[in-house]
């Protein structure tokens, strides 16, 4: 197997190559003056199973095109198999029809990648795992929650309360709880499908005087975490932290979260930022090794 260093995830791909010992394939890339993407594989992929590491956070569309171009270039240069390693998979939140007239964006993305040459896909904490069942190739999602929880154990937060900001994320809080060995619970979140506005409530939580870590798959505008932090403060939590797999941290999200009393924001390097304190490299390297021996 060879690791293709996608331009959106070069540092992560380098770490994966180091941990697996697999050869690296550098990628030349540029953006033309009109905004079009160019890529070139700078290594031999003939008869190889290649793992292309490329996240698809903003600018999503050009990163998806780069991924498609790398897959197509690999196949054109006679790669035997192409596995896309997409730590953050864009469009995964549009995984069903919410309002009449919509499409299922994530399925369209998967079909585009298949057409380009992708044979299999590995992602991390996709928003809803069932989206993968309609992909036109084998696709799996890994979970980085234990790694995030381990970060907090190392920081001295063992037995902290793991809070999910909505019921759908409770499985995330439970995964964290199994590492932290404390309690877990969730808030209730409602979303207006037309305006996108959300509201949260928290009943029956016992967080008074406790350290609480809010775990979510994504932090985008920060609104969910700000709302959760407000409830936790009202209910007397002593310390509030926020952890997510994909720290999109749009605009002033980080400032808003810290202003809401959150002491630290921790994310993985699926979306590189200075909150990326936990690397996905060991998780992905292990999955690639298992795939090779499996
Ligand atoms: C949605 O259900 C996701 O799990 C996240 O809670 C959401 O994407 C976070 O978005 P924001 O940071 O804009 O509130």
Tab-separated table of C-alpha atoms and ligand atoms in Angstrom:
chain	number	residue	atom	x	y	z
A	1	UNK	CA	0.000	0.000	0.000
A	2	UNK	CA	1.089	3.579	-0.668
A	3	UNK	CA	-0.119	6.757	1.061
A	4	UNK	CA	-1.047	9.624	-1.250
A	5	UNK	CA	-0.478	12.957	0.500
A	6	UNK	CA	-3.653	14.860	-0.396
A	7	UNK	CA	-3.070	18.644	-0.356
A	8	UNK	CA	-5.788	19.211	2.276
A	9	UNK	CA	-4.259	16.711	4.743
A	10	UNK	CA	-0.528	16.613	4.084
A	11	UNK	CA	0.561	16.694	7.731
A	12	UNK	CA	-1.892	13.963	8.781
A	13	UNK	CA	-0.972	11.816	5.770
A	14	UNK	CA	2.730	12.149	6.612
A	15	UNK	CA	2.021	10.914	10.148
A	16	UNK	CA	-0.020	7.971	8.837
A	17	UNK	CA	2.824	7.034	6.478
A	18	UNK	CA	5.279	7.211	9.355
A	19	UNK	CA	3.152	4.995	11.623
A	20	UNK	CA	2.368	2.414	8.937
A	21	UNK	CA	5.769	2.481	7.279
A	22	UNK	CA	4.011	2.684	3.887
A	23	UNK	CA	5.659	4.627	1.092
A	24	UNK	CA	4.450	8.176	0.467
A	25	UNK	CA	3.256	9.557	-2.849
A	26	UNK	CA	3.623	13.365	-2.860
A	27	UNK	CA	1.046	15.402	-4.761
A	28	UNK	CA	1.699	18.576	-6.730
A	29	UNK	CA	-1.254	20.936	-6.639
A	30	UNK	CA	-2.194	24.439	-7.652
A	31	UNK	CA	-5.247	26.569	-8.245
A	32	UNK	CA	-5.546	28.309	-11.579
A	33	UNK	CA	-6.430	32.026	-11.688
A	34	UNK	CA	-10.048	31.146	-12.503
A	35	UNK	CA	-10.312	28.913	-9.416
A	36	UNK	CA	-9.939	25.503	-11.072
A	37	UNK	CA	-7.863	22.840	-9.282
A	38	UNK	CA	-4.870	21.000	-10.692
A	39	UNK	CA	-3.214	17.952	-9.144
A	40	UNK	CA	-0.412	15.608	-10.177
A	41	UNK	CA	0.703	12.406	-8.424
A	42	UNK	CA	4.466	12.637	-8.024
A	43	UNK	CA	5.188	8.940	-7.567
A	44	UNK	CA	4.585	5.545	-9.131
A	45	UNK	CA	1.270	3.897	-8.235
A	46	UNK	CA	1.200	1.122	-10.819
A	47	UNK	CA	-0.286	-2.119	-9.382
A	48	UNK	CA	-0.519	-0.495	-5.948
A	49	UNK	CA	-3.362	-0.203	-3.494
A	50	UNK	CA	-3.259	3.514	-2.746
A	51	UNK	CA	-4.795	5.265	0.249
A	52	UNK	CA	-5.484	8.901	-0.622
A	53	UNK	CA	-5.659	11.050	2.517
A	54	UNK	CA	-7.736	14.148	1.846
A	55	UNK	CA	-10.098	15.899	4.199
A	56	UNK	CA	-13.013	17.886	2.755
A	57	UNK	CA	-13.572	20.805	5.105
A	58	UNK	CA	-13.928	24.288	3.583
A	59	UNK	CA	-13.444	24.952	0.735
A	60	UNK	CA	-15.356	21.667	0.438
A	61	UNK	CA	-16.077	21.689	-3.258
A	62	UNK	CA	-12.517	22.249	-4.442
A	63	UNK	CA	-11.229	19.663	-1.954
A	64	UNK	CA	-13.744	17.148	-3.238
A	65	UNK	CA	-12.646	17.895	-6.797
A	66	UNK	CA	-8.992	17.429	-5.787
A	67	UNK	CA	-9.920	14.075	-4.231
A	68	UNK	CA	-11.754	13.010	-7.374
A	69	UNK	CA	-8.826	14.129	-9.538
A	70	UNK	CA	-6.334	12.199	-7.379
A	71	UNK	CA	-8.476	9.034	-7.561
A	72	UNK	CA	-8.815	9.372	-11.333
A	73	UNK	CA	-5.082	10.053	-11.739
A	74	UNK	CA	-4.281	6.986	-9.623
A	75	UNK	CA	-6.501	4.773	-11.796
A	76	UNK	CA	-5.167	6.291	-15.026
A	77	UNK	CA	-1.676	5.490	-13.754
A	78	UNK	CA	-2.779	1.879	-13.159
A	79	UNK	CA	-3.319	1.767	-9.399
A	80	UNK	CA	-4.914	-1.571	-8.502
A	81	UNK	CA	-7.227	-0.161	-5.828
A	82	UNK	CA	-8.033	3.308	-4.499
A	83	UNK	CA	-9.166	3.814	-0.910
A	84	UNK	CA	-10.182	7.367	-0.032
A	85	UNK	CA	-9.301	8.334	3.540
A	86	UNK	CA	-11.558	11.306	4.175
A	87	UNK	CA	-11.234	12.315	7.846
A	88	UNK	CA	-13.996	14.933	7.587
A	89	UNK	CA	-16.549	14.011	4.950
A	90	UNK	CA	-18.351	17.090	3.666
A	91	UNK	CA	-22.098	17.057	3.024
A	92	UNK	CA	-22.664	14.179	5.463
A	93	UNK	CA	-25.310	16.158	7.364
A	94	UNK	CA	-27.598	16.130	4.313
A	95	UNK	CA	-28.057	12.383	4.617
A	96	UNK	CA	-31.818	12.284	4.160
A	97	UNK	CA	-34.656	14.293	2.714
A	98	UNK	CA	-35.788	16.779	5.340
A	99	UNK	CA	-37.985	18.929	3.087
A	100	UNK	CA	-39.694	18.095	-0.176
A	101	UNK	CA	-37.565	18.981	-3.186
A	102	UNK	CA	-34.213	18.262	-1.552
A	103	UNK	CA	-31.672	15.656	-2.600
A	104	UNK	CA	-29.387	13.496	-0.480
A	105	UNK	CA	-26.124	15.374	-0.952
A	106	UNK	CA	-23.861	12.799	0.667
A	107	UNK	CA	-25.068	10.092	-1.705
A	108	UNK	CA	-24.351	12.348	-4.684
A	109	UNK	CA	-20.828	12.933	-3.358
A	110	UNK	CA	-20.270	9.178	-2.978
A	111	UNK	CA	-21.452	8.487	-6.541
A	112	UNK	CA	-19.160	11.229	-7.873
A	113	UNK	CA	-16.207	9.682	-6.055
A	114	UNK	CA	-17.100	6.235	-7.399
A	115	UNK	CA	-17.209	7.613	-10.939
A	116	UNK	CA	-13.770	9.155	-10.405
A	117	UNK	CA	-12.216	5.840	-9.367
A	118	UNK	CA	-12.661	5.453	-5.603
A	119	UNK	CA	-13.141	1.775	-4.636
A	120	UNK	CA	-13.522	2.118	-0.851
A	121	UNK	CA	-13.741	4.884	1.706
A	122	UNK	CA	-12.735	5.353	5.324
A	123	UNK	CA	-14.003	8.353	7.255
A	124	UNK	CA	-14.133	9.341	10.911
A	125	UNK	CA	-17.255	9.948	12.990
A	126	UNK	CA	-19.560	10.579	10.080
A	127	UNK	CA	-22.626	12.457	11.298
A	128	UNK	CA	-24.890	9.404	10.889
A	129	UNK	CA	-23.407	6.021	10.108
A	130	UNK	CA	-26.449	4.782	8.194
A	131	UNK	CA	-25.567	7.235	5.371
A	132	UNK	CA	-22.766	4.845	4.430
A	133	UNK	CA	-25.122	1.960	3.712
A	134	UNK	CA	-26.177	3.579	0.417
A	135	UNK	CA	-22.644	4.266	-0.809
A	136	UNK	CA	-21.728	2.519	-4.075
A	137	UNK	CA	-18.543	1.023	-2.534
A	138	UNK	CA	-17.525	-0.356	0.875
A	139	UNK	CA	-17.300	2.516	3.364
A	140	UNK	CA	-16.582	2.578	7.082
A	141	UNK	CA	-16.491	5.214	9.783
A	142	UNK	CA	-13.981	5.099	12.631
A	143	UNK	CA	-14.537	6.737	15.992
A	144	UNK	CA	-12.075	9.201	17.507
A	145	UNK	CA	-14.081	9.752	20.684
A	146	UNK	CA	-11.894	7.495	22.849
A	147	UNK	CA	-8.821	9.460	21.713
A	148	UNK	CA	-10.501	12.747	22.671
A	149	UNK	CA	-11.591	11.352	26.054
A	150	UNK	CA	-8.066	10.053	26.622
A	151	UNK	CA	-6.762	13.608	26.094
A	152	UNK	CA	-8.936	14.753	28.998
A	153	UNK	CA	-7.840	11.843	31.202
A	154	UNK	CA	-4.220	12.903	30.585
A	155	UNK	CA	-5.220	16.456	31.501
A	156	UNK	CA	-6.520	15.215	34.863
A	157	UNK	CA	-10.242	15.206	34.042
A	158	UNK	CA	-10.872	11.531	34.790
A	159	UNK	CA	-14.475	10.979	35.932
A	160	UNK	CA	-15.651	14.182	34.240
A	161	UNK	CA	-19.291	14.214	33.131
A	162	UNK	CA	-19.609	13.487	29.381
A	163	UNK	CA	-22.440	15.545	27.912
A	164	UNK	CA	-24.031	15.144	24.484
A	165	UNK	CA	-25.668	18.357	23.214
A	166	UNK	CA	-28.570	16.357	21.790
A	167	UNK	CA	-29.995	12.867	22.070
A	168	UNK	CA	-28.527	11.821	18.715
A	169	UNK	CA	-25.019	12.404	20.065
A	170	UNK	CA	-25.609	10.311	23.195
A	171	UNK	CA	-23.694	7.397	21.709
A	172	UNK	CA	-20.697	9.752	21.523
A	173	UNK	CA	-21.045	10.707	25.196
A	174	UNK	CA	-21.301	7.017	26.095
A	175	UNK	CA	-18.089	6.203	24.209
A	176	UNK	CA	-16.362	9.026	26.095
A	177	UNK	CA	-17.858	7.848	29.381
A	178	UNK	CA	-16.306	4.404	28.953
A	179	UNK	CA	-12.867	6.070	28.978
A	180	UNK	CA	-13.576	8.803	31.522
A	181	UNK	CA	-15.401	6.448	33.902
A	182	UNK	CA	-17.760	9.201	35.047
A	183	UNK	CA	-21.406	9.963	34.290
A	184	UNK	CA	-23.006	10.792	30.942
A	185	UNK	CA	-26.157	12.563	29.815
A	186	UNK	CA	-27.651	14.640	27.055
A	187	UNK	CA	-29.551	17.839	26.391
A	188	UNK	CA	-32.604	18.104	24.153
A	189	UNK	CA	-32.100	20.106	20.935
A	190	UNK	CA	-34.783	21.217	18.506
A	191	UNK	CA	-34.026	22.573	15.024
A	192	UNK	CA	-36.300	24.641	12.774
A	193	UNK	CA	-35.764	23.022	9.354
A	194	UNK	CA	-36.554	26.257	7.494
A	195	UNK	CA	-34.432	28.761	9.453
A	196	UNK	CA	-31.846	26.316	10.845
A	197	UNK	CA	-32.318	27.929	14.301
A	198	UNK	CA	-31.834	25.550	17.233
A	199	UNK	CA	-32.910	25.643	20.870
A	200	UNK	CA	-31.759	23.449	23.733
A	201	UNK	CA	-33.071	22.402	27.113
A	202	UNK	CA	-31.522	20.362	29.893
A	203	UNK	CA	-33.661	18.544	32.392
A	204	UNK	CA	-32.621	16.106	35.077
A	205	UNK	CA	-28.877	16.620	34.687
A	206	UNK	CA	-26.822	16.400	37.829
A	207	UNK	CA	-23.803	18.550	36.969
A	208	UNK	CA	-23.581	20.872	39.982
A	209	UNK	CA	-19.956	21.318	41.054
A	210	UNK	CA	-18.723	18.904	38.381
A	211	UNK	CA	-16.312	19.110	35.467
A	212	UNK	CA	-18.321	18.611	32.298
A	213	UNK	CA	-17.006	17.900	28.804
A	214	UNK	CA	-19.452	18.544	25.963
A	215	UNK	CA	-18.767	15.994	23.198
A	216	UNK	CA	-20.069	16.477	19.657
A	217	UNK	CA	-19.120	15.212	16.205
A	218	UNK	CA	-18.881	18.708	14.702
A	219	UNK	CA	-18.477	22.248	15.978
A	220	UNK	CA	-19.434	24.573	13.154
A	221	UNK	CA	-20.742	28.020	14.170
A	222	UNK	CA	-20.394	27.078	17.844
A	223	UNK	CA	-24.078	27.800	18.534
A	224	UNK	CA	-24.733	24.307	19.904
A	225	UNK	CA	-21.813	24.451	22.335
A	226	UNK	CA	-22.595	28.032	23.409
A	227	UNK	CA	-26.193	27.002	24.171
A	228	UNK	CA	-25.064	23.906	26.058
A	229	UNK	CA	-22.446	25.830	28.050
A	230	UNK	CA	-25.086	28.362	29.111
A	231	UNK	CA	-27.314	25.579	30.464
A	232	UNK	CA	-24.381	23.949	32.258
A	233	UNK	CA	-23.400	27.225	33.891
A	234	UNK	CA	-27.001	27.814	35.005
A	235	UNK	CA	-27.007	24.338	36.511
A	236	UNK	CA	-23.822	24.989	38.478
A	237	UNK	CA	-21.150	23.040	36.571
A	238	UNK	CA	-17.714	23.874	37.989
A	239	UNK	CA	-15.722	23.510	34.775
A	240	UNK	CA	-16.931	23.226	31.177
A	241	UNK	CA	-14.838	21.932	28.254
A	242	UNK	CA	-15.777	21.209	24.645
A	243	UNK	CA	-14.515	18.342	22.497
A	244	UNK	CA	-15.352	17.493	18.932
A	245	UNK	CA	-13.971	15.353	16.162
A	246	UNK	CA	-14.395	17.950	13.412
A	247	UNK	CA	-13.627	21.499	14.531
A	248	UNK	CA	-14.913	23.530	11.612
A	249	UNK	CA	-14.964	26.584	13.915
A	250	UNK	CA	-16.554	28.931	11.401
A	251	UNK	CA	-15.987	32.702	11.812
A	252	UNK	CA	-15.746	33.719	15.460
A	253	UNK	CA	-17.002	30.359	16.778
A	254	UNK	CA	-13.987	29.831	18.987
A	255	UNK	CA	-14.291	33.248	20.630
A	256	UNK	CA	-18.027	32.807	21.192
A	257	UNK	CA	-17.457	29.420	22.831
A	258	UNK	CA	-14.702	30.708	25.111
A	259	UNK	CA	-16.791	33.793	25.954
A	260	UNK	CA	-19.587	31.413	26.996
A	261	UNK	CA	-17.320	30.076	29.736
A	262	UNK	CA	-15.857	27.009	28.025
A	263	UNK	CA	-12.326	26.620	29.326
A	264	UNK	CA	-10.823	24.694	26.412
A	265	UNK	CA	-11.857	23.474	22.959
A	266	UNK	CA	-10.274	20.258	21.744
A	267	UNK	CA	-10.643	18.754	18.292
A	268	UNK	CA	-8.810	16.262	16.105
A	269	UNK	CA	-6.711	17.077	13.054
A	270	UNK	CA	-9.522	16.039	10.669
A	271	UNK	CA	-9.846	19.802	10.226
A	272	UNK	CA	-6.487	21.378	11.010
A	273	UNK	CA	-6.624	24.312	13.449
A	274	UNK	CA	-4.951	25.264	16.695
A	275	UNK	CA	-7.717	23.329	18.510
A	276	UNK	CA	-6.443	20.145	16.794
A	277	UNK	CA	-4.731	18.691	19.831
A	278	UNK	CA	-5.561	15.044	19.076
A	279	UNK	CA	-4.221	13.353	15.945
A	280	UNK	CA	-6.220	10.799	13.998
A	281	UNK	CA	-3.041	9.234	12.657
A	282	UNK	CA	-2.887	6.252	15.089
A	283	UNK	CA	-6.578	5.449	14.501
A	284	UNK	CA	-6.287	5.577	10.705
A	285	UNK	CA	-2.926	3.783	10.646
A	286	UNK	CA	-4.435	0.925	12.670
A	287	UNK	CA	-7.413	0.682	10.293
A	288	UNK	CA	-5.131	0.588	7.246
A	289	UNK	CA	-2.936	-2.087	8.814
A	290	UNK	CA	-6.018	-4.164	9.632
A	291	UNK	CA	-7.304	-3.753	6.092
A	292	UNK	CA	-4.005	-4.896	4.660
A	293	UNK	CA	-3.778	-7.985	6.827
A	294	UNK	CA	-7.535	-8.664	6.547
B	1	LIG	C1	-25.558	18.544	14.296
B	1	LIG	O1	-26.478	17.831	14.695
B	1	LIG	C2	-24.133	18.287	14.668
B	1	LIG	O2	-23.982	17.115	15.418
B	1	LIG	C3	-23.537	19.441	15.450
B	1	LIG	O3	-24.173	19.548	16.705
B	1	LIG	C4	-23.710	20.723	14.699
B	1	LIG	O4	-23.262	20.587	13.380
B	1	LIG	C5	-22.962	21.848	15.379
B	1	LIG	O5	-23.197	23.021	14.658
B	1	LIG	P1	-23.000	24.445	15.317
B	1	LIG	O6	-21.613	24.473	15.897
B	1	LIG	O7	-23.196	25.402	14.179
B	1	LIG	O8	-24.050	24.601	16.357
